[in-house]
mmCIF file with all atom_site columns, C-alpha atoms and ligand atoms in Angstrom:
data_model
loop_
_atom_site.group_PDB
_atom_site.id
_atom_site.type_symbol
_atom_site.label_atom_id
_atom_site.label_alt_id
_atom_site.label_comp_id
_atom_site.label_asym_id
_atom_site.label_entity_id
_atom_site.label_seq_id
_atom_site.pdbx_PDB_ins_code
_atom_site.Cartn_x
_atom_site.Cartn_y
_atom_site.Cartn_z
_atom_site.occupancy
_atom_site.B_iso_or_equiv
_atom_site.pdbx_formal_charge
_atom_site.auth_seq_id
_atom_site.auth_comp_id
_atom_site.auth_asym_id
_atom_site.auth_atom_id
_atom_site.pdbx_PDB_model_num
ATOM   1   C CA . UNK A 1 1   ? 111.493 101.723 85.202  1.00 97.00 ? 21  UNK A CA 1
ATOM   2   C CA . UNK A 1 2   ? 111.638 105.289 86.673  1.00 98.00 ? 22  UNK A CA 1
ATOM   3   C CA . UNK A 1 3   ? 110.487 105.382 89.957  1.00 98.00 ? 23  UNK A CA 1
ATOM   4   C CA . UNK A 1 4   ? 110.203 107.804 92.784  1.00 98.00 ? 24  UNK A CA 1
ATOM   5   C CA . UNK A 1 5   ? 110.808 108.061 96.681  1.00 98.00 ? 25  UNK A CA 1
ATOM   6   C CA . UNK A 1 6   ? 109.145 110.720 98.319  1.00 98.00 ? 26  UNK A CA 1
ATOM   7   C CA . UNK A 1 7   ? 112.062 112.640 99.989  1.00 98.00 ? 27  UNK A CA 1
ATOM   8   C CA . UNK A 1 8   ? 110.495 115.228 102.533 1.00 98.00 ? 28  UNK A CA 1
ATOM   9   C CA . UNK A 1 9   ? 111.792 113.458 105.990 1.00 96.00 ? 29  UNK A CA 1
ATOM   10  C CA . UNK A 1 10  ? 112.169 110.054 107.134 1.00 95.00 ? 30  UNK A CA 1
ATOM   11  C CA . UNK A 1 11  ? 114.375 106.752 105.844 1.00 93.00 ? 31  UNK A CA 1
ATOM   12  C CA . UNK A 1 12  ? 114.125 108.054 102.152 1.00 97.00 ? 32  UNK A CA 1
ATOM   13  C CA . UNK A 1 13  ? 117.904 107.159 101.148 1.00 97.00 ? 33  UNK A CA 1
ATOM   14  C CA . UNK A 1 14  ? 117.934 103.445 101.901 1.00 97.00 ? 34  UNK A CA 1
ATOM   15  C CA . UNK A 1 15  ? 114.530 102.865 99.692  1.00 98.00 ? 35  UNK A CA 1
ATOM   16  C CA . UNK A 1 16  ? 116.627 104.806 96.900  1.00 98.00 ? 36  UNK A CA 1
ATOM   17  C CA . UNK A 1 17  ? 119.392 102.407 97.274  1.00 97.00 ? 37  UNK A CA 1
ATOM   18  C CA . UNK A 1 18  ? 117.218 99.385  97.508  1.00 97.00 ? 38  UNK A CA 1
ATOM   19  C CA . UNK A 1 19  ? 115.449 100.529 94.474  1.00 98.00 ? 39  UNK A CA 1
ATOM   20  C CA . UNK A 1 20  ? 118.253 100.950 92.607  1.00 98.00 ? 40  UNK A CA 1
ATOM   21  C CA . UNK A 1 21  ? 119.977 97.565  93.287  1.00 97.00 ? 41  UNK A CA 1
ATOM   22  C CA . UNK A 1 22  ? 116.435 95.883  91.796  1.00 97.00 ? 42  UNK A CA 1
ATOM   23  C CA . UNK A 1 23  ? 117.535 98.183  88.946  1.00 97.00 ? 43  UNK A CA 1
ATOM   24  C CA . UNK A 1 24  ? 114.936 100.970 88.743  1.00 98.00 ? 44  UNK A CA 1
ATOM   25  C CA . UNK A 1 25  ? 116.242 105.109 88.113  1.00 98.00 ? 45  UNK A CA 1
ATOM   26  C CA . UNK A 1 26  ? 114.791 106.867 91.140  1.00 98.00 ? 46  UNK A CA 1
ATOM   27  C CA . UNK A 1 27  ? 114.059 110.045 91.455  1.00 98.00 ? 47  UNK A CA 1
ATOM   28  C CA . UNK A 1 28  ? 113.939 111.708 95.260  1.00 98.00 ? 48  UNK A CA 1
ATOM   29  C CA . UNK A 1 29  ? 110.699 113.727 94.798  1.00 98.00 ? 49  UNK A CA 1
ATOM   30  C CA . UNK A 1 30  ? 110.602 116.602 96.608  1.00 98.00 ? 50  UNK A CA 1
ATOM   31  C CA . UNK A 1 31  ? 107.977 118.839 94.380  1.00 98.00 ? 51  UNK A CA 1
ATOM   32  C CA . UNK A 1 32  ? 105.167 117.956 92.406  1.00 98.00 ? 52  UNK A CA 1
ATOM   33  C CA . UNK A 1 33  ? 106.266 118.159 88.841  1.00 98.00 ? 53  UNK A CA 1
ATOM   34  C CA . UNK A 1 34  ? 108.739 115.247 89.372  1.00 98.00 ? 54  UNK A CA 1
ATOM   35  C CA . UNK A 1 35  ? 105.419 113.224 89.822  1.00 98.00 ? 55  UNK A CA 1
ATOM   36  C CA . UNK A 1 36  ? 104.707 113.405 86.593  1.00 97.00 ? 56  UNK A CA 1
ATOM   37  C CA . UNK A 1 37  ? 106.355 110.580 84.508  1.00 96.00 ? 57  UNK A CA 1
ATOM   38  C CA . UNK A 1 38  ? 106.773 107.915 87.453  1.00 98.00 ? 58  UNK A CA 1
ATOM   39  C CA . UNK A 1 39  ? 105.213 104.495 87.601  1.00 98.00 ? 59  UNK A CA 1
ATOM   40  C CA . UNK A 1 40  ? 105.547 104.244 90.854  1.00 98.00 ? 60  UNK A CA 1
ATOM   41  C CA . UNK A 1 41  ? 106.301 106.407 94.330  1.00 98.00 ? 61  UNK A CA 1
ATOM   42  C CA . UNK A 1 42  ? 107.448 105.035 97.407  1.00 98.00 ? 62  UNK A CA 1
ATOM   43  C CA . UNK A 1 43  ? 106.617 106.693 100.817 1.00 98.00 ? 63  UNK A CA 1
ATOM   44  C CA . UNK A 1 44  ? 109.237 105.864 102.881 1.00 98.00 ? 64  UNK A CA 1
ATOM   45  C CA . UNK A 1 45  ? 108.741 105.584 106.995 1.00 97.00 ? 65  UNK A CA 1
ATOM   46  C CA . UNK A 1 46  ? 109.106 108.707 109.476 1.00 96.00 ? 66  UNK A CA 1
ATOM   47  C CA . UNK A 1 47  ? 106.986 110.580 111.021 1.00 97.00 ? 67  UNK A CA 1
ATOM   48  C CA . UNK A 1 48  ? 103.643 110.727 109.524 1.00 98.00 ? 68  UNK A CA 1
ATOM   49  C CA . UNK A 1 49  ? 101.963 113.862 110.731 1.00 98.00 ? 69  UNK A CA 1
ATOM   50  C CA . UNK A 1 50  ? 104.944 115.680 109.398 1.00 98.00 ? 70  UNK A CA 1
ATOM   51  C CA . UNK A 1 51  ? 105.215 114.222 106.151 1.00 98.00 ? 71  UNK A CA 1
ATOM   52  C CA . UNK A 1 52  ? 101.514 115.083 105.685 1.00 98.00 ? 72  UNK A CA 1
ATOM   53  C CA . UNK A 1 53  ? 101.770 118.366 106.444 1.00 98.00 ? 73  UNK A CA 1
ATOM   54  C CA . UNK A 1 54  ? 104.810 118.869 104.006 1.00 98.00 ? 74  UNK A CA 1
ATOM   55  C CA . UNK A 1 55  ? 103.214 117.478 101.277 1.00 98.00 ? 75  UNK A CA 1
ATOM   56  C CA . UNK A 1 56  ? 99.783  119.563 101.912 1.00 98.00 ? 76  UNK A CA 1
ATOM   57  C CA . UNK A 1 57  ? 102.862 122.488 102.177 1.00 98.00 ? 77  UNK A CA 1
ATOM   58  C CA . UNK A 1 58  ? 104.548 121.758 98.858  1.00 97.00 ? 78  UNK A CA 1
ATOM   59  C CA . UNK A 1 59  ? 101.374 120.983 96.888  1.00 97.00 ? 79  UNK A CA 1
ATOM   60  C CA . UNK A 1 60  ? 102.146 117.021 96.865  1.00 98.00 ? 80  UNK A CA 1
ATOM   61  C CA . UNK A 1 61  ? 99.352  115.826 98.110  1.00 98.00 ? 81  UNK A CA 1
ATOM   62  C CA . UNK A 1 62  ? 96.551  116.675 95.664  1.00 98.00 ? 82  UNK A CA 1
ATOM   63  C CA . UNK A 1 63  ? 98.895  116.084 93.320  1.00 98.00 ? 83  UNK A CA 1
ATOM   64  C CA . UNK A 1 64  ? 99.945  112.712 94.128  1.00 98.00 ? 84  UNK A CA 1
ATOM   65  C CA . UNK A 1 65  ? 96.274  111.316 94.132  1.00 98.00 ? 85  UNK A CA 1
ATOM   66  C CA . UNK A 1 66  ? 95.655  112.826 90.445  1.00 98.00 ? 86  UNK A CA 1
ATOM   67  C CA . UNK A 1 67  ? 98.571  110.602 89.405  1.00 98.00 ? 87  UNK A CA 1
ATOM   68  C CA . UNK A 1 68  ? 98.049  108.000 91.673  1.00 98.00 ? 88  UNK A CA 1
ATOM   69  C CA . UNK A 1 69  ? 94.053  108.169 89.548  1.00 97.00 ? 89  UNK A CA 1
ATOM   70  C CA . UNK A 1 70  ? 96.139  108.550 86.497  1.00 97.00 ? 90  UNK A CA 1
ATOM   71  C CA . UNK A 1 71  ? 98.137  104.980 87.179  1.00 97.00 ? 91  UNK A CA 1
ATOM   72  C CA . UNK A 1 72  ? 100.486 105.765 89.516  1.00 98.00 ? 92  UNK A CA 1
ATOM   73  C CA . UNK A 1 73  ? 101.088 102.616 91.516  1.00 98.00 ? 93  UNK A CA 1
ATOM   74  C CA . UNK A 1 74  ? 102.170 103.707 95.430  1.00 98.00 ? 94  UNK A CA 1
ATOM   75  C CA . UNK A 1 75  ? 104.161 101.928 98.186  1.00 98.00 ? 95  UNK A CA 1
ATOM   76  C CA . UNK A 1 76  ? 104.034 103.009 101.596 1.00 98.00 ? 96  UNK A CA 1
ATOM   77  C CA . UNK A 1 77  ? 106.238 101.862 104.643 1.00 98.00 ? 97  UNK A CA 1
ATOM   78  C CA . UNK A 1 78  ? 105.257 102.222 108.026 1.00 97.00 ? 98  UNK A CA 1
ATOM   79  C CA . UNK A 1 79  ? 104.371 105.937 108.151 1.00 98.00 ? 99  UNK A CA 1
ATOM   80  C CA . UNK A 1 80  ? 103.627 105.521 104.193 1.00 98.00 ? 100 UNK A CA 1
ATOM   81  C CA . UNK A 1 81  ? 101.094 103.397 105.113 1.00 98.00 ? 101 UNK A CA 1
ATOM   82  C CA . UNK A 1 82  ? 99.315  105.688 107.742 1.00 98.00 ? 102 UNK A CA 1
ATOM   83  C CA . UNK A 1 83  ? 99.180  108.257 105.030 1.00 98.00 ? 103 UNK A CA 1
ATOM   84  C CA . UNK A 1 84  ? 98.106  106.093 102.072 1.00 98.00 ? 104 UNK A CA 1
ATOM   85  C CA . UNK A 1 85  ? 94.760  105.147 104.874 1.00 98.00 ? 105 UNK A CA 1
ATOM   86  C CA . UNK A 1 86  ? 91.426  106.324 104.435 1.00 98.00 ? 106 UNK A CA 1
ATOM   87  C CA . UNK A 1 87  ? 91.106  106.732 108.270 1.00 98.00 ? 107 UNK A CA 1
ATOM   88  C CA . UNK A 1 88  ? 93.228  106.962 111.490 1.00 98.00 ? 108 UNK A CA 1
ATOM   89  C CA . UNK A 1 89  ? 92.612  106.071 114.733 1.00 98.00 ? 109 UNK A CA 1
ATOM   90  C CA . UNK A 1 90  ? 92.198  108.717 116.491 1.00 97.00 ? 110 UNK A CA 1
ATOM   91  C CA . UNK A 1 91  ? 93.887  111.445 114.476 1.00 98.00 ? 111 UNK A CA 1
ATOM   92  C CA . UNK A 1 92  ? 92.725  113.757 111.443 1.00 98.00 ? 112 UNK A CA 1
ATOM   93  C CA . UNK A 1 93  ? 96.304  114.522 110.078 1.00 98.00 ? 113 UNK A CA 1
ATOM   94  C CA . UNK A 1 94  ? 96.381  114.868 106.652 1.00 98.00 ? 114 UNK A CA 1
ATOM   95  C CA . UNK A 1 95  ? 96.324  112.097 104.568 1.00 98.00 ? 115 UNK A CA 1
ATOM   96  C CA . UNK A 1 96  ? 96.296  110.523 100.868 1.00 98.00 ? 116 UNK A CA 1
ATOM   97  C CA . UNK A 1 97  ? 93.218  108.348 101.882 1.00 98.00 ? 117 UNK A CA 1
ATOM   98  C CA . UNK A 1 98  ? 93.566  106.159 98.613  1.00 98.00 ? 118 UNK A CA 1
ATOM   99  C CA . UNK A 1 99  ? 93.388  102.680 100.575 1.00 98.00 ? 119 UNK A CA 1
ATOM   100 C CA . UNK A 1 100 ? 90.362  101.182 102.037 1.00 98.00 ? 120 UNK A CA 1
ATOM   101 C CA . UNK A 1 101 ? 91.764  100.570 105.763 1.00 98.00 ? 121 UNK A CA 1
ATOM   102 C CA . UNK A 1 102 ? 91.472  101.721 109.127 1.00 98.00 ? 122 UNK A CA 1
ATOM   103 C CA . UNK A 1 103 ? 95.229  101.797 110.395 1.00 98.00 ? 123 UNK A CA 1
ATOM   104 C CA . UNK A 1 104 ? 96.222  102.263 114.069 1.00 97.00 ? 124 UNK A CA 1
ATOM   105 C CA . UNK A 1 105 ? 99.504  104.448 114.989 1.00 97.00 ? 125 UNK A CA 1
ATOM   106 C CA . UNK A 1 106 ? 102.227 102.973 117.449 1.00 93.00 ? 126 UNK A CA 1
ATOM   107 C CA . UNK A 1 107 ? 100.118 100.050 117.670 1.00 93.00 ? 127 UNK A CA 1
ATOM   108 C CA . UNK A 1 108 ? 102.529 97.327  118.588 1.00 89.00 ? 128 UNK A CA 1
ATOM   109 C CA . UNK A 1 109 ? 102.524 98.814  122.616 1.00 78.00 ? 129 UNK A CA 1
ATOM   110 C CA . UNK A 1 110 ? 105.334 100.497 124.841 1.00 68.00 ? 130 UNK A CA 1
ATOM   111 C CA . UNK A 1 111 ? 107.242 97.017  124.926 1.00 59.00 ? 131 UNK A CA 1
ATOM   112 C CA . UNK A 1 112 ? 107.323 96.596  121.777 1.00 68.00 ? 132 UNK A CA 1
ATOM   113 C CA . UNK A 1 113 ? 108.613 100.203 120.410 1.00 81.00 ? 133 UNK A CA 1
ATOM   114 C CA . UNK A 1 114 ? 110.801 98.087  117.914 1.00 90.00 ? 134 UNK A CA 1
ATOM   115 C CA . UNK A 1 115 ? 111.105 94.189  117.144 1.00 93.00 ? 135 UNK A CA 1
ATOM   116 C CA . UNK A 1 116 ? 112.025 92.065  114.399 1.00 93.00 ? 136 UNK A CA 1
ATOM   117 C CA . UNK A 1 117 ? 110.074 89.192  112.882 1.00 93.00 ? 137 UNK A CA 1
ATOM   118 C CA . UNK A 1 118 ? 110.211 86.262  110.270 1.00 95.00 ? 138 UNK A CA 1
ATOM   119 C CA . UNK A 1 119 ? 107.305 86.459  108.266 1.00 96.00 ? 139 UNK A CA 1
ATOM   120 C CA . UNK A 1 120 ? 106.246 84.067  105.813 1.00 94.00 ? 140 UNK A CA 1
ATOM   121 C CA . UNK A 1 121 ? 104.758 86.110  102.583 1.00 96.00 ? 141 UNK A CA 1
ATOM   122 C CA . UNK A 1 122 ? 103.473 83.134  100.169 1.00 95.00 ? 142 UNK A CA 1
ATOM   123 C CA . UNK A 1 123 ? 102.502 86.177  97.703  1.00 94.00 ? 143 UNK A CA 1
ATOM   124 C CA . UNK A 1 124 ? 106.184 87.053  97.699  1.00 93.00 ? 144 UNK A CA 1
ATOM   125 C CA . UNK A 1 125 ? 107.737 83.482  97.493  1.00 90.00 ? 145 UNK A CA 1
ATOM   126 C CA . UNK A 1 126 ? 108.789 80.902  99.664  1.00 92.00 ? 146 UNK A CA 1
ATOM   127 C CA . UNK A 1 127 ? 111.962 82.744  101.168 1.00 91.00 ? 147 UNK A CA 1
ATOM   128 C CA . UNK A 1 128 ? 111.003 84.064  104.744 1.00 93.00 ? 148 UNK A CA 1
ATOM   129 C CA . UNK A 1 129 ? 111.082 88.183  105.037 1.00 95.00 ? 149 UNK A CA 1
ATOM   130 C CA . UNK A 1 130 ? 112.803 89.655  107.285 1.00 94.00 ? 150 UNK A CA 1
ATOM   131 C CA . UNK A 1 131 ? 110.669 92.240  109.043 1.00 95.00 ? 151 UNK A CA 1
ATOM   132 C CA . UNK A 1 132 ? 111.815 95.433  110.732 1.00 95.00 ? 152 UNK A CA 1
ATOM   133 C CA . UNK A 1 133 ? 109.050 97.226  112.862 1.00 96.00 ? 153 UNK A CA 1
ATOM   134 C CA . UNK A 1 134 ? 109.987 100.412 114.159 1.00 94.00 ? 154 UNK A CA 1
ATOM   135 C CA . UNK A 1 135 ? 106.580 102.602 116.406 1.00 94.00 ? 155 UNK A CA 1
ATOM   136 C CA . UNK A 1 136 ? 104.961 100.127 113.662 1.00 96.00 ? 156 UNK A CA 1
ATOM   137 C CA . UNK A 1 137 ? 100.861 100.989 112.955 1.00 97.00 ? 157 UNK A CA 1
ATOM   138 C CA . UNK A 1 138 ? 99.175  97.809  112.034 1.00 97.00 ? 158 UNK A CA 1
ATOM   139 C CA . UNK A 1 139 ? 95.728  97.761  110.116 1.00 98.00 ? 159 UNK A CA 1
ATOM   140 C CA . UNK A 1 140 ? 93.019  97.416  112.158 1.00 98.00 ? 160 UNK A CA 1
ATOM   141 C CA . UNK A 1 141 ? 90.938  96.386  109.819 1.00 98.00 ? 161 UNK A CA 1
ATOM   142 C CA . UNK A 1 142 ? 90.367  96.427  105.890 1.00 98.00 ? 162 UNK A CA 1
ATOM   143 C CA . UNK A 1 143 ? 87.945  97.029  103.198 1.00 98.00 ? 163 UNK A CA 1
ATOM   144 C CA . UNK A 1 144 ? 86.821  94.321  100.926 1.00 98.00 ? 164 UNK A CA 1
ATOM   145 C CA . UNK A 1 145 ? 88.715  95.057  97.991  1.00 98.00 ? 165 UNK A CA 1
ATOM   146 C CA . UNK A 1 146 ? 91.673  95.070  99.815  1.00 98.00 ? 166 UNK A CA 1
ATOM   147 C CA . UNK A 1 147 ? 93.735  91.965  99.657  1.00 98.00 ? 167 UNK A CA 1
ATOM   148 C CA . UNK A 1 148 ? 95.903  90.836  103.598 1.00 98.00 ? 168 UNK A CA 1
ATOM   149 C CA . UNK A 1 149 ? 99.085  89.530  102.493 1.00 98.00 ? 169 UNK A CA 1
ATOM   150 C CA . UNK A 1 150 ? 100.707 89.079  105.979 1.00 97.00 ? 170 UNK A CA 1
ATOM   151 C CA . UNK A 1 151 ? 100.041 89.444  109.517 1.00 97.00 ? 171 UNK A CA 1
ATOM   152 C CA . UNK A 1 152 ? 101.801 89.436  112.903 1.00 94.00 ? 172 UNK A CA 1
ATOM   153 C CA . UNK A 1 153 ? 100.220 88.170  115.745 1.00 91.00 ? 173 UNK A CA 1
ATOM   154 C CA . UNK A 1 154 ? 96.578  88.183  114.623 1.00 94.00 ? 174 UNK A CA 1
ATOM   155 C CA . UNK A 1 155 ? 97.502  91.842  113.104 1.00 96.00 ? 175 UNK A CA 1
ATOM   156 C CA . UNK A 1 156 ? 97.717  93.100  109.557 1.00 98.00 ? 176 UNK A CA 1
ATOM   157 C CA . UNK A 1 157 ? 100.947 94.299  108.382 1.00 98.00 ? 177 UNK A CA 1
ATOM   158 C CA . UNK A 1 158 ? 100.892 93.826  104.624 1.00 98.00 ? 178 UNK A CA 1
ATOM   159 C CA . UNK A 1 159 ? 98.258  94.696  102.461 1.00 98.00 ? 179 UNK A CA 1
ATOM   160 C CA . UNK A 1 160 ? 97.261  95.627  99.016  1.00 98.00 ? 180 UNK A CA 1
ATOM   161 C CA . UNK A 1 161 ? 94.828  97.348  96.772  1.00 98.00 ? 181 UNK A CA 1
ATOM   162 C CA . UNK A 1 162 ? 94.847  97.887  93.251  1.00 95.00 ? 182 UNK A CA 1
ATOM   163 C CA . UNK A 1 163 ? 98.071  99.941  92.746  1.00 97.00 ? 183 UNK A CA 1
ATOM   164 C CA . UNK A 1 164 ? 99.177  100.462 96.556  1.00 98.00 ? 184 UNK A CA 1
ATOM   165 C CA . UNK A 1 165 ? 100.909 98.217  98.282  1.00 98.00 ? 185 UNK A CA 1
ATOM   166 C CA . UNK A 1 166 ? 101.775 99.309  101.988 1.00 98.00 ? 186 UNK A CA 1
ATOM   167 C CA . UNK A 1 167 ? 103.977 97.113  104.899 1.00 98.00 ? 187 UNK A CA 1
ATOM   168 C CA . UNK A 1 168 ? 103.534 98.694  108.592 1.00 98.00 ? 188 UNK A CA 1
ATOM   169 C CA . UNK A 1 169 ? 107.293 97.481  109.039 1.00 97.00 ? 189 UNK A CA 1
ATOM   170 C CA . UNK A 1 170 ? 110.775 98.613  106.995 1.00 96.00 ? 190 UNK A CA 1
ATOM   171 C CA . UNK A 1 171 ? 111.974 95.975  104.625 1.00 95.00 ? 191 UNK A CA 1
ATOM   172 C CA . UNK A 1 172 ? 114.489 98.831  103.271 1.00 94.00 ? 192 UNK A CA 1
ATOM   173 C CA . UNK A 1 173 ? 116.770 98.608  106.574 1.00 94.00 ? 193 UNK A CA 1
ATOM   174 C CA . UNK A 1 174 ? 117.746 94.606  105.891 1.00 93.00 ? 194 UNK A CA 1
ATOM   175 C CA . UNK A 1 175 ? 119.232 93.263  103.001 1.00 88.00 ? 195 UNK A CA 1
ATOM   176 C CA . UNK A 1 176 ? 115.776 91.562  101.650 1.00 91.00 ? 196 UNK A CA 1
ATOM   177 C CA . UNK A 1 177 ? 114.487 92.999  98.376  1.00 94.00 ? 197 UNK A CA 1
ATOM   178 C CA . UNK A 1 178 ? 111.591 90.791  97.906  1.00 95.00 ? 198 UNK A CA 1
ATOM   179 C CA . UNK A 1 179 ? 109.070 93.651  98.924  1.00 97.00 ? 199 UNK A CA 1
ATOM   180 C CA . UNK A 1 180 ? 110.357 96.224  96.650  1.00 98.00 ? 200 UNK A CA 1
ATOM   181 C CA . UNK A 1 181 ? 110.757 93.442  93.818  1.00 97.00 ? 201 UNK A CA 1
ATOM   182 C CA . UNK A 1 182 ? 107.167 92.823  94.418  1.00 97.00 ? 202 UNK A CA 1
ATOM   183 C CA . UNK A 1 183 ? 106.065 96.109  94.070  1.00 98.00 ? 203 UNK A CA 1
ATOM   184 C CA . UNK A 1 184 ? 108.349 96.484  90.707  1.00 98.00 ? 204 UNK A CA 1
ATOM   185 C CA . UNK A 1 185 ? 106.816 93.412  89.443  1.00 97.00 ? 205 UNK A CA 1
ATOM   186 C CA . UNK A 1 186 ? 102.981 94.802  90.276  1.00 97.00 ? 206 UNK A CA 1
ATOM   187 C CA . UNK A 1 187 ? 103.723 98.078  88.124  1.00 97.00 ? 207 UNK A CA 1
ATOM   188 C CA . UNK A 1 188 ? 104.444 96.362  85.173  1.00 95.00 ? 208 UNK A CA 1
ATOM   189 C CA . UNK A 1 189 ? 101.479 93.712  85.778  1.00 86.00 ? 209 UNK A CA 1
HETATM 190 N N1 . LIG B 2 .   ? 105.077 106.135 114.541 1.00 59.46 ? 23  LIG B N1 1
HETATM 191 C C1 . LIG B 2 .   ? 105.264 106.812 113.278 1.00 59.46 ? 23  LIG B C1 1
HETATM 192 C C2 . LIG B 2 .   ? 104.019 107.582 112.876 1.00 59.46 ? 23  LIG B C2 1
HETATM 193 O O1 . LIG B 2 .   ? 102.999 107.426 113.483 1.00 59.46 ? 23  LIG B O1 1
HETATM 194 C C3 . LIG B 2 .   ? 105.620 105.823 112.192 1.00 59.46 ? 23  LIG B C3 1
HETATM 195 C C4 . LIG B 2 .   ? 106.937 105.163 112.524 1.00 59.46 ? 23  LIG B C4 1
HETATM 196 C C5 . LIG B 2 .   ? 107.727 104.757 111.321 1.00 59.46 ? 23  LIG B C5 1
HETATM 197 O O2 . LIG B 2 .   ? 107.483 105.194 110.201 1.00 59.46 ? 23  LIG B O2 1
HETATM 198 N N2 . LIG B 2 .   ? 108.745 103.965 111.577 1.00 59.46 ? 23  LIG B N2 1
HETATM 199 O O3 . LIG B 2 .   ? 104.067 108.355 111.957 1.00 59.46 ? 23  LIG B O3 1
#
């Protein structure tokens, strides 16, 4: 399966490497023809108002959502997810907009600029996930087609809609593949 990380900033290599062990070829997409025969594109965490306004810059934006229309499927981490939202507290950064949630930026509070968590996934199997949250958004809340897989203290942190699947925390910095597996397995579904 050929799949692509989105490589303008942020912690592009390790979803590359994680992708690779599930055994997918990855691509790190930097321009918008290498969009055009992946299955699926990862957006990998960082700093989302700057990864925006790259890929307005470089002409990835539009041309992400015509393949994301096209069947695409899209994973976002973290600052993935803030771009993949239709709105943003506070904020009109650019934006994908192609899920139906309202997600909240450095949500988690001043004490709580990075923690780890268990989480128990049941969509993902019975295995606990190890959860790395890092100025984490959450999603404040979520349209009805959208489906919660996890939260953390009362608050959304995995969720999915159709093709894109987004987690507010990095599963690419531990050794647990069982997000990106998931997200392999939805492509071919
Ligand atoms: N706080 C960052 C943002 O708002 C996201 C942090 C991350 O991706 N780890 O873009």
């Amino acid at each position: 399966m050929k799949l692509g990380v989105l490589a303008l900033q942020g912690a592009f290599r390790e979803h590359r490497l994680m992708l690779e062990h599930c055994g997918a070829d990855v691509v790190e997409v930097r321009s918008p023809e290498q969009l055009d025969d992946l299955a699926g594109l990862v957006i990998p965490g960082g700093e989302s108002t700057t990864i925006g306004k790259m890929m307005v810059r470089w002409g990835l934006l539009g041309k992400i959502q015509v393949r994301y229309a096209s069947g695409m499927g899209i994973y976002g981490t973290c600052a993935g997810m803030i771009l993949l939202a239709k709105e943003i507290v506070d904020s009109d950064q650019p934006r994908l907009g192609l899920m139906d949630i309202v997600v909240k930026r450095n949500a988690f509070g001043r004490q709580r600029e990075s923690f780890e968590a268990d989480l128990q996934v049941p969509e993902f199997g019975p295995e606990p996930l190890r959860a790395v949250f890092i100025r984490a958004p959450y999603v404040q809340t979520a349209g009805p087609e959208v489906q919660v897989l996890a939260k953390v203290n009362g608050k959304i942190v995995i969720a999915r809609q159709g093709r894109c699947l987004v987690t507010a925390f990095h599963p690419e910095l531990t050794n647990s593949d069982q997000v990106h597996r998931y997200f392999m397995k939805m492509l071919k579904n």
